[in-house]
Amino acid sequence: MKIVHSIADLRGALAGARKPAFVPTMGNLHDGHLALVQRARELGDVTVASIFVNRLQFLPHEDFDSYPRTFDADCEQLRAAGSDIVFAPNENALYPEPQAYKVYPPTALADILEGEFRPGFFTGVCTVVMKLFACVQPRVAVFGKKDYQQLMVIRGMVRQFALPIEIVAGETQRAADGLALSSRNGYLSGTERDEAVHLSRVLAAMAAQVRTGESIPDVENAAMETLRSRGWQPEYMTVRRRSDLRAPMDAAEPRVALGAARLGTKRLIDNVEF
Ligand code: PAF
């Protein structure tokens, strides 16, 4: 496995690759990331994973400075998972000057849900992903469904800019009790970790209730109340159609229950398709 830090070295390492398959990450890897790498290996002839904590997608009060940087352990895991190349630029390599050109995704998709609570988040994500795509020039890229809205925003960006990249969705990996794996789970205390699984349980219950015909607003309100009664501060617990994350128009549409909630100072997100 080659570890490269500059765009020039990345291009050198990729010389001759016919179908690079790419998994962008911010490091602090877990089995969810490794499953994406595994998927990428099936899809391309060279597998590239990037590790870059992207300042542009953090709000000033968020955890950019404290975000866990576990580079050596990440590289070991990527080596074991069969990644061929790790692209780990430092900030100066990726943003040698202030990034004045940015990708602004449409507000209808990017200013709802995560975008409502993390303004500018998807501009930061799109801008770095566009830049990483320019560096890696993948033919296929794998994004996890855990960040469901991110996956949709990236799909829209690739479609509208006609980028010659197939975007593949990787299933969310879960702990034995159902908690979605996330780099930020490491922030949870023991008791918070035990409680955290209730986010996915409440989302699964929402999906079941809507399937049996209960009113979506009632189900959403009840889910918010359930989490509040357990000591959470929910931001949104909602049912949307999968196609554009707007309110479903009828029961035949594929839907997804999405939620974000704070447990103490920790923020968790998850979703359940149905
Ligand atoms: O999902 C992530 O880890 C990040 O948003 C991504 C796609 C690597 C961009 O920084």
CSV table of N, CA, C and O in Angstrom, one decimal, residues 141-241:
chain,number,residue,atom,x,y,z
A,141,ALA,N,-16.9,5.8,-6.9
A,141,ALA,CA,-16.6,6.3,-5.5
A,141,ALA,C,-17.7,5.7,-4.6
A,141,ALA,O,-18.9,5.7,-5.0
A,142,VAL,N,-17.3,5.3,-3.4
A,142,VAL,CA,-18.3,4.7,-2.5
A,142,VAL,C,-18.5,5.6,-1.3
A,142,VAL,O,-17.6,6.0,-0.6
A,143,PHE,N,-19.8,5.8,-1.0
A,143,PHE,CA,-20.2,6.7,0.2
A,143,PHE,C,-21.2,5.9,1.0
A,143,PHE,O,-22.1,5.2,0.5
A,144,GLY,N,-21.1,6.0,2.3
A,144,GLY,CA,-22.0,5.2,3.2
A,144,GLY,C,-23.4,5.8,3.3
A,144,GLY,O,-23.5,7.0,3.3
A,145,LYS,N,-24.3,4.9,3.5
A,145,LYS,CA,-25.7,5.4,3.7
A,145,LYS,C,-25.9,6.0,5.1
A,145,LYS,O,-27.0,6.6,5.3
A,146,LYS,N,-25.0,5.8,6.0
A,146,LYS,CA,-25.1,6.4,7.3
A,146,LYS,C,-25.3,7.9,7.1
A,146,LYS,O,-26.1,8.5,7.8
A,147,ASP,N,-24.6,8.5,6.2
A,147,ASP,CA,-24.7,9.9,5.9
A,147,ASP,C,-25.6,10.0,4.7
A,147,ASP,O,-25.2,10.3,3.6
A,148,TYR,N,-26.9,9.8,4.9
A,148,TYR,CA,-27.8,9.5,3.8
A,148,TYR,C,-27.9,10.8,2.9
A,148,TYR,O,-27.9,10.7,1.7
A,149,GLN,N,-28.1,11.9,3.6
A,149,GLN,CA,-28.3,13.2,2.9
A,149,GLN,C,-27.0,13.5,2.1
A,149,GLN,O,-27.1,14.0,1.0
A,150,GLN,N,-25.9,13.3,2.7
A,150,GLN,CA,-24.6,13.5,2.0
A,150,GLN,C,-24.5,12.7,0.8
A,150,GLN,O,-24.1,13.2,-0.3
A,151,LEU,N,-24.9,11.5,0.8
A,151,LEU,CA,-24.9,10.6,-0.3
A,151,LEU,C,-25.7,11.2,-1.4
A,151,LEU,O,-25.3,11.2,-2.6
A,152,MET,N,-26.9,11.7,-1.1
A,152,MET,CA,-27.8,12.3,-2.1
A,152,MET,C,-27.3,13.6,-2.7
A,152,MET,O,-27.4,13.8,-3.9
A,153,VAL,N,-26.7,14.4,-1.8
A,153,VAL,CA,-26.1,15.6,-2.3
A,153,VAL,C,-25.0,15.4,-3.3
A,153,VAL,O,-24.8,16.0,-4.3
A,154,ILE,N,-24.1,14.4,-2.9
A,154,ILE,CA,-23.0,14.0,-3.8
A,154,ILE,C,-23.5,13.4,-5.1
A,154,ILE,O,-23.0,13.8,-6.2
A,155,ARG,N,-24.5,12.6,-5.0
A,155,ARG,CA,-25.1,12.0,-6.3
A,155,ARG,C,-25.6,13.2,-7.2
A,155,ARG,O,-25.4,13.1,-8.4
A,156,GLY,N,-26.3,14.2,-6.6
A,156,GLY,CA,-26.8,15.3,-7.4
A,156,GLY,C,-25.6,16.1,-8.0
A,156,GLY,O,-25.7,16.5,-9.2
A,157,MET,N,-24.6,16.3,-7.2
A,157,MET,CA,-23.4,17.1,-7.8
A,157,MET,C,-22.8,16.3,-8.9
A,157,MET,O,-22.5,16.9,-10.0
A,158,VAL,N,-22.6,15.0,-8.8
A,158,VAL,CA,-22.0,14.2,-9.9
A,158,VAL,C,-22.9,14.3,-11.1
A,158,VAL,O,-22.4,14.4,-12.3
A,159,ARG,N,-24.2,14.2,-10.9
A,159,ARG,CA,-25.1,14.2,-12.0
A,159,ARG,C,-25.1,15.5,-12.7
A,159,ARG,O,-24.9,15.6,-14.0
A,160,GLN,N,-25.2,16.6,-12.0
A,160,GLN,CA,-25.4,17.9,-12.6
A,160,GLN,C,-24.1,18.4,-13.2
A,160,GLN,O,-24.1,19.2,-14.2
A,161,PHE,N,-22.9,18.0,-12.7
A,161,PHE,CA,-21.7,18.4,-13.3
A,161,PHE,C,-21.2,17.4,-14.3
A,161,PHE,O,-20.1,17.5,-14.9
A,162,ALA,N,-22.0,16.3,-14.6
A,162,ALA,CA,-21.7,15.3,-15.5
A,162,ALA,C,-20.3,14.7,-15.3
A,162,ALA,O,-19.5,14.4,-16.2
A,163,LEU,N,-20.0,14.5,-14.0
A,163,LEU,CA,-18.7,13.9,-13.7
A,163,LEU,C,-18.8,12.4,-14.0
A,163,LEU,O,-19.8,11.7,-13.8
A,164,PRO,N,-17.7,11.9,-14.7
A,164,PRO,CA,-17.8,10.5,-15.1
A,164,PRO,C,-17.4,9.5,-14.0
A,164,PRO,O,-16.4,8.8,-14.0
A,165,ILE,N,-18.2,9.6,-12.9
A,165,ILE,CA,-18.0,8.8,-11.7
A,165,ILE,C,-19.3,8.1,-11.3
A,165,ILE,O,-20.3,8.8,-11.1
A,166,GLU,N,-19.2,6.8,-11.1
A,166,GLU,CA,-20.3,6.1,-10.6
A,166,GLU,C,-20.3,6.2,-9.0
A,166,GLU,O,-19.3,5.9,-8.4
A,167,ILE,N,-21.4,6.7,-8.5
A,167,ILE,CA,-21.5,6.8,-7.0
A,167,ILE,C,-22.2,5.5,-6.5
A,167,ILE,O,-23.4,5.3,-6.9
A,168,VAL,N,-21.5,4.8,-5.6
A,168,VAL,CA,-22.1,3.6,-5.1
A,168,VAL,C,-22.4,3.8,-3.6
A,168,VAL,O,-21.5,4.3,-2.9
A,169,ALA,N,-23.5,3.3,-3.1
A,169,ALA,CA,-23.9,3.4,-1.7
A,169,ALA,C,-23.5,2.2,-0.9
A,169,ALA,O,-23.8,1.1,-1.4
A,170,GLY,N,-22.8,2.4,0.2
A,170,GLY,CA,-22.5,1.3,1.1
A,170,GLY,C,-23.5,1.3,2.2
A,170,GLY,O,-23.8,2.3,2.8
A,171,GLU,N,-23.9,0.0,2.6
A,171,GLU,CA,-24.9,-0.1,3.7
A,171,GLU,C,-24.2,0.4,5.0
A,171,GLU,O,-23.0,0.2,5.2
A,172,THR,N,-25.1,0.9,5.9
A,172,THR,CA,-24.6,1.3,7.2
A,172,THR,C,-24.2,0.0,8.0
A,172,THR,O,-24.9,-1.0,8.0
A,173,GLN,N,-23.0,0.1,8.6
A,173,GLN,CA,-22.6,-1.0,9.5
A,173,GLN,C,-23.0,-0.7,10.9
A,173,GLN,O,-22.9,0.5,11.3
A,174,ARG,N,-23.5,-1.7,11.6
A,174,ARG,CA,-24.0,-1.5,13.0
A,174,ARG,C,-23.3,-2.4,14.0
A,174,ARG,O,-22.9,-3.5,13.6
A,175,ALA,N,-23.3,-1.9,15.2
A,175,ALA,CA,-22.8,-2.8,16.3
A,175,ALA,C,-23.9,-3.8,16.6
A,175,ALA,O,-25.0,-3.7,16.0
A,176,ALA,N,-23.5,-4.8,17.4
A,176,ALA,CA,-24.5,-6.0,17.6
A,176,ALA,C,-25.8,-5.5,18.1
A,176,ALA,O,-26.9,-6.1,17.7
A,177,ASP,N,-25.9,-4.4,18.9
A,177,ASP,CA,-27.2,-3.9,19.4
A,177,ASP,C,-27.9,-3.0,18.4
A,177,ASP,O,-29.0,-2.6,18.7
A,178,GLY,N,-27.3,-2.7,17.3
A,178,GLY,CA,-27.9,-1.9,16.3
A,178,GLY,C,-27.4,-0.4,16.1
A,178,GLY,O,-27.8,0.3,15.2
A,179,LEU,N,-26.5,0.0,17.0
A,179,LEU,CA,-26.0,1.4,16.9
A,179,LEU,C,-25.2,1.5,15.6
A,179,LEU,O,-24.3,0.7,15.4
A,180,ALA,N,-25.5,2.5,14.8
A,180,ALA,CA,-24.7,2.7,13.6
A,180,ALA,C,-23.3,3.1,13.9
A,180,ALA,O,-23.1,4.0,14.8
A,181,LEU,N,-22.3,2.4,13.3
A,181,LEU,CA,-20.9,2.8,13.5
A,181,LEU,C,-20.7,4.2,13.1
A,181,LEU,O,-21.1,4.6,12.0
A,182,SER,N,-19.9,4.9,13.9
A,182,SER,CA,-19.6,6.3,13.5
A,182,SER,C,-18.3,6.7,14.2
A,182,SER,O,-18.0,6.3,15.3
A,183,SER,N,-17.5,7.5,13.5
A,183,SER,CA,-16.2,8.0,14.2
A,183,SER,C,-16.5,8.7,15.5
A,183,SER,O,-15.7,8.7,16.4
A,184,ARG,N,-17.6,9.3,15.5
A,184,ARG,CA,-17.9,10.1,16.7
A,184,ARG,C,-18.5,9.3,17.9
A,184,ARG,O,-18.7,9.8,19.0
A,185,ASN,N,-18.7,8.0,17.7
A,185,ASN,CA,-19.2,7.2,18.8
A,185,ASN,C,-18.2,7.1,19.9
A,185,ASN,O,-18.5,6.9,21.1
A,186,GLY,N,-16.9,7.3,19.5
A,186,GLY,CA,-15.9,7.3,20.6
A,186,GLY,C,-16.0,8.4,21.6
A,186,GLY,O,-15.4,8.3,22.7
A,187,TYR,N,-16.8,9.4,21.3
A,187,TYR,CA,-17.0,10.5,22.2
A,187,TYR,C,-18.0,10.1,23.4
A,187,TYR,O,-18.1,10.8,24.3
A,188,LEU,N,-18.7,9.0,23.2
A,188,LEU,CA,-19.8,8.6,24.1
A,188,LEU,C,-19.2,8.0,25.4
A,188,LEU,O,-18.3,7.2,25.3
A,189,SER,N,-19.8,8.4,26.5
A,189,SER,CA,-19.4,7.7,27.8
A,189,SER,C,-20.1,6.3,27.8
A,189,SER,O,-20.9,6.0,26.9
A,190,GLY,N,-19.8,5.5,28.8
A,190,GLY,CA,-20.4,4.2,28.8
A,190,GLY,C,-21.9,4.2,28.9
A,190,GLY,O,-22.6,3.5,28.1
A,191,THR,N,-22.5,5.1,29.7
A,191,THR,CA,-23.9,5.1,29.8
A,191,THR,C,-24.5,5.7,28.5
A,191,THR,O,-25.6,5.3,28.1
A,192,GLU,N,-23.8,6.7,28.0
A,192,GLU,CA,-24.3,7.3,26.7
A,192,GLU,C,-24.3,6.2,25.6
A,192,GLU,O,-25.2,6.1,24.8
A,193,ARG,N,-23.3,5.4,25.6
A,193,ARG,CA,-23.2,4.3,24.6
A,193,ARG,C,-24.3,3.4,24.7
A,193,ARG,O,-24.9,3.0,23.7
A,194,ASP,N,-24.7,3.1,25.9
A,194,ASP,CA,-25.9,2.1,26.1
A,194,ASP,C,-27.1,2.8,25.6
A,194,ASP,O,-28.0,2.1,25.1
A,195,GLU,N,-27.3,4.1,25.9
A,195,GLU,CA,-28.5,4.8,25.5
A,195,GLU,C,-28.5,5.0,24.0
A,195,GLU,O,-29.6,5.1,23.4
A,196,ALA,N,-27.4,5.2,23.4
A,196,ALA,CA,-27.3,5.7,22.0
A,196,ALA,C,-28.1,4.8,21.0
A,196,ALA,O,-28.6,5.3,20.0
A,197,VAL,N,-28.2,3.5,21.3
A,197,VAL,CA,-28.8,2.6,20.4
A,197,VAL,C,-30.3,3.0,20.2
A,197,VAL,O,-31.0,2.6,19.2
A,198,HIS,N,-30.9,3.8,21.1
A,198,HIS,CA,-32.3,4.1,21.0
A,198,HIS,C,-32.6,5.0,19.8
A,198,HIS,O,-33.7,5.0,19.4
A,199,LEU,N,-31.6,5.7,19.3
A,199,LEU,CA,-31.9,6.5,18.1
A,199,LEU,C,-32.3,5.6,17.0
A,199,LEU,O,-33.3,5.8,16.3
A,200,SER,N,-31.5,4.5,16.8
A,200,SER,CA,-31.9,3.6,15.7
A,200,SER,C,-33.2,2.8,16.0
A,200,SER,O,-34.0,2.6,15.1
A,201,ARG,N,-33.4,2.5,17.3
A,201,ARG,CA,-34.7,1.8,17.6
A,201,ARG,C,-35.9,2.7,17.4
A,201,ARG,O,-36.9,2.2,16.8
A,202,VAL,N,-35.8,4.0,17.7
A,202,VAL,CA,-36.9,4.9,17.5
A,202,VAL,C,-37.2,5.0,16.0
A,202,VAL,O,-38.3,5.0,15.5
A,203,LEU,N,-36.1,5.1,15.2
A,203,LEU,CA,-36.3,5.3,13.8
A,203,LEU,C,-36.9,4.0,13.2
A,203,LEU,O,-37.8,4.1,12.3
A,204,ALA,N,-36.5,2.8,13.7
A,204,ALA,CA,-37.1,1.6,13.2
A,204,ALA,C,-38.6,1.6,13.6
A,204,ALA,O,-39.4,1.1,12.8
A,205,ALA,N,-38.9,2.0,14.8
A,205,ALA,CA,-40.3,2.1,15.2
A,205,ALA,C,-41.1,3.0,14.3
A,205,ALA,O,-42.3,2.7,13.9
A,206,MET,N,-40.5,4.2,14.0
A,206,MET,CA,-41.2,5.1,13.1
A,206,MET,C,-41.6,4.5,11.8
A,206,MET,O,-42.7,4.6,11.3
A,207,ALA,N,-40.6,3.8,11.2
A,207,ALA,CA,-40.8,3.1,9.9
A,207,ALA,C,-41.9,2.1,10.0
A,207,ALA,O,-42.8,2.1,9.2
A,208,ALA,N,-41.9,1.3,11.1
A,208,ALA,CA,-43.0,0.3,11.3
A,208,ALA,C,-44.4,1.0,11.4
A,208,ALA,O,-45.4,0.5,10.9
A,209,GLN,N,-44.4,2.1,12.2
A,209,GLN,CA,-45.7,2.8,12.4
A,209,GLN,C,-46.2,3.4,11.1
A,209,GLN,O,-47.4,3.3,10.8
A,210,VAL,N,-45.4,4.0,10.4
A,210,VAL,CA,-45.8,4.6,9.1
A,210,VAL,C,-46.3,3.5,8.1
A,210,VAL,O,-47.3,3.7,7.4
A,211,ARG,N,-45.6,2.4,8.1
A,211,ARG,CA,-46.0,1.3,7.3
A,211,ARG,C,-47.4,0.8,7.6
A,211,ARG,O,-48.1,0.3,6.7
A,212,THR,N,-47.7,0.8,8.9
A,212,THR,CA,-49.1,0.3,9.2
A,212,THR,C,-50.1,1.4,9.1
A,212,THR,O,-51.3,1.2,9.5
A,213,GLY,N,-49.7,2.6,8.5
A,213,GLY,CA,-50.7,3.6,8.2
A,213,GLY,C,-50.9,4.7,9.2
A,213,GLY,O,-51.8,5.6,9.0
A,214,GLU,N,-50.0,4.8,10.2
A,214,GLU,CA,-50.2,5.9,11.1
A,214,GLU,C,-49.8,7.2,10.4
A,214,GLU,O,-49.0,7.2,9.5
A,215,SER,N,-50.3,8.3,10.9
A,215,SER,CA,-50.0,9.6,10.3
A,215,SER,C,-48.6,10.0,10.5
A,215,SER,O,-48.1,9.9,11.6
A,216,ILE,N,-47.9,10.4,9.4
A,216,ILE,CA,-46.5,10.8,9.6
A,216,ILE,C,-46.2,11.9,10.6
A,216,ILE,O,-45.4,11.7,11.4
A,217,PRO,N,-47.0,13.0,10.6
A,217,PRO,CA,-46.7,14.0,11.6
A,217,PRO,C,-46.9,13.5,13.0
A,217,PRO,O,-46.1,13.8,13.9
A,218,ASP,N,-47.9,12.6,13.2
A,218,ASP,CA,-48.0,12.0,14.6
A,218,ASP,C,-46.8,11.2,15.0
A,218,ASP,O,-46.3,11.2,16.1
A,219,VAL,N,-46.4,10.4,14.0
A,219,VAL,CA,-45.3,9.5,14.3
A,219,VAL,C,-44.0,10.3,14.5
A,219,VAL,O,-43.2,10.0,15.5
A,220,GLU,N,-43.8,11.4,13.8
A,220,GLU,CA,-42.6,12.2,14.0
A,220,GLU,C,-42.7,12.9,15.4
A,220,GLU,O,-41.7,12.9,16.1
A,221,ASN,N,-43.8,13.4,15.7
A,221,ASN,CA,-44.0,14.1,17.0
A,221,ASN,C,-43.7,13.1,18.2
A,221,ASN,O,-43.0,13.4,19.1
A,222,ALA,N,-44.3,11.9,18.0
A,222,ALA,CA,-44.1,10.9,19.1
A,222,ALA,C,-42.7,10.5,19.2
A,222,ALA,O,-42.2,10.3,20.3
A,223,ALA,N,-42.0,10.4,18.1
A,223,ALA,CA,-40.5,10.0,18.1
A,223,ALA,C,-39.7,11.1,18.9
A,223,ALA,O,-38.8,10.8,19.7
A,224,MET,N,-40.0,12.4,18.5
A,224,MET,CA,-39.3,13.5,19.2
A,224,MET,C,-39.6,13.4,20.7
A,224,MET,O,-38.6,13.5,21.5
A,225,GLU,N,-40.8,13.1,21.1
A,225,GLU,CA,-41.2,13.1,22.5
A,225,GLU,C,-40.5,11.9,23.2
A,225,GLU,O,-40.1,12.0,24.3
A,226,THR,N,-40.5,10.7,22.5
A,226,THR,CA,-39.9,9.5,23.1
A,226,THR,C,-38.4,9.8,23.5
A,226,THR,O,-37.9,9.6,24.6
A,227,LEU,N,-37.7,10.4,22.5
A,227,LEU,CA,-36.3,10.7,22.8
A,227,LEU,C,-36.1,11.7,23.9
A,227,LEU,O,-35.3,11.6,24.8
A,228,ARG,N,-37.0,12.8,23.9
A,228,ARG,CA,-36.9,13.8,24.9
A,228,ARG,C,-37.1,13.2,26.3
A,228,ARG,O,-36.4,13.4,27.2
A,229,SER,N,-38.1,12.2,26.4
A,229,SER,CA,-38.4,11.6,27.7
A,229,SER,C,-37.2,10.7,28.1
A,229,SER,O,-37.1,10.4,29.3
A,230,ARG,N,-36.3,10.3,27.2
A,230,ARG,CA,-35.2,9.5,27.6
A,230,ARG,C,-33.9,10.4,27.8
A,230,ARG,O,-32.8,9.8,28.0
A,231,GLY,N,-34.1,11.7,27.7
A,231,GLY,CA,-33.0,12.6,28.0
A,231,GLY,C,-32.2,13.1,26.8
A,231,GLY,O,-31.2,13.7,27.0
A,232,TRP,N,-32.7,12.8,25.6
A,232,TRP,CA,-32.1,13.4,24.4
A,232,TRP,C,-32.6,14.7,24.1
A,232,TRP,O,-33.7,15.1,24.6
A,233,GLN,N,-31.9,15.5,23.3
A,233,GLN,CA,-32.4,16.7,22.6
A,233,GLN,C,-32.5,16.4,21.1
A,233,GLN,O,-31.5,16.6,20.4
A,234,PRO,N,-33.6,15.9,20.7
A,234,PRO,CA,-33.7,15.6,19.2
A,234,PRO,C,-33.7,16.9,18.4
A,234,PRO,O,-34.3,17.9,18.8
A,235,GLU,N,-33.1,16.9,17.2
A,235,GLU,CA,-33.1,18.0,16.3
A,235,GLU,C,-34.2,17.8,15.2
A,235,GLU,O,-35.0,18.6,14.9
A,236,TYR,N,-34.1,16.6,14.6
A,236,TYR,CA,-35.2,16.2,13.7
A,236,TYR,C,-35.4,14.7,13.8
A,236,TYR,O,-34.4,14.0,14.0
A,237,MET,N,-36.6,14.3,13.7
A,237,MET,CA,-37.0,12.8,13.5
A,237,MET,C,-38.1,12.9,12.5
A,237,MET,O,-39.2,13.3,12.8
A,238,THR,N,-37.8,12.4,11.3
A,238,THR,CA,-38.7,12.7,10.2
A,238,THR,C,-38.7,11.6,9.2
A,238,THR,O,-37.8,10.8,9.1
A,239,VAL,N,-39.9,11.5,8.5
A,239,VAL,CA,-40.0,10.5,7.4
A,239,VAL,C,-40.0,11.3,6.1
A,239,VAL,O,-40.8,12.2,5.9
A,240,ARG,N,-39.2,10.9,5.2
A,240,ARG,CA,-39.1,11.5,3.9
A,240,ARG,C,-39.1,10.5,2.7
A,240,ARG,O,-38.8,9.3,3.0
A,241,ARG,N,-39.5,11.0,1.5
A,241,ARG,CA,-39.3,10.0,0.4
A,241,ARG,C,-37.8,10.0,0.0
A,241,ARG,O,-37.1,11.0,0.2
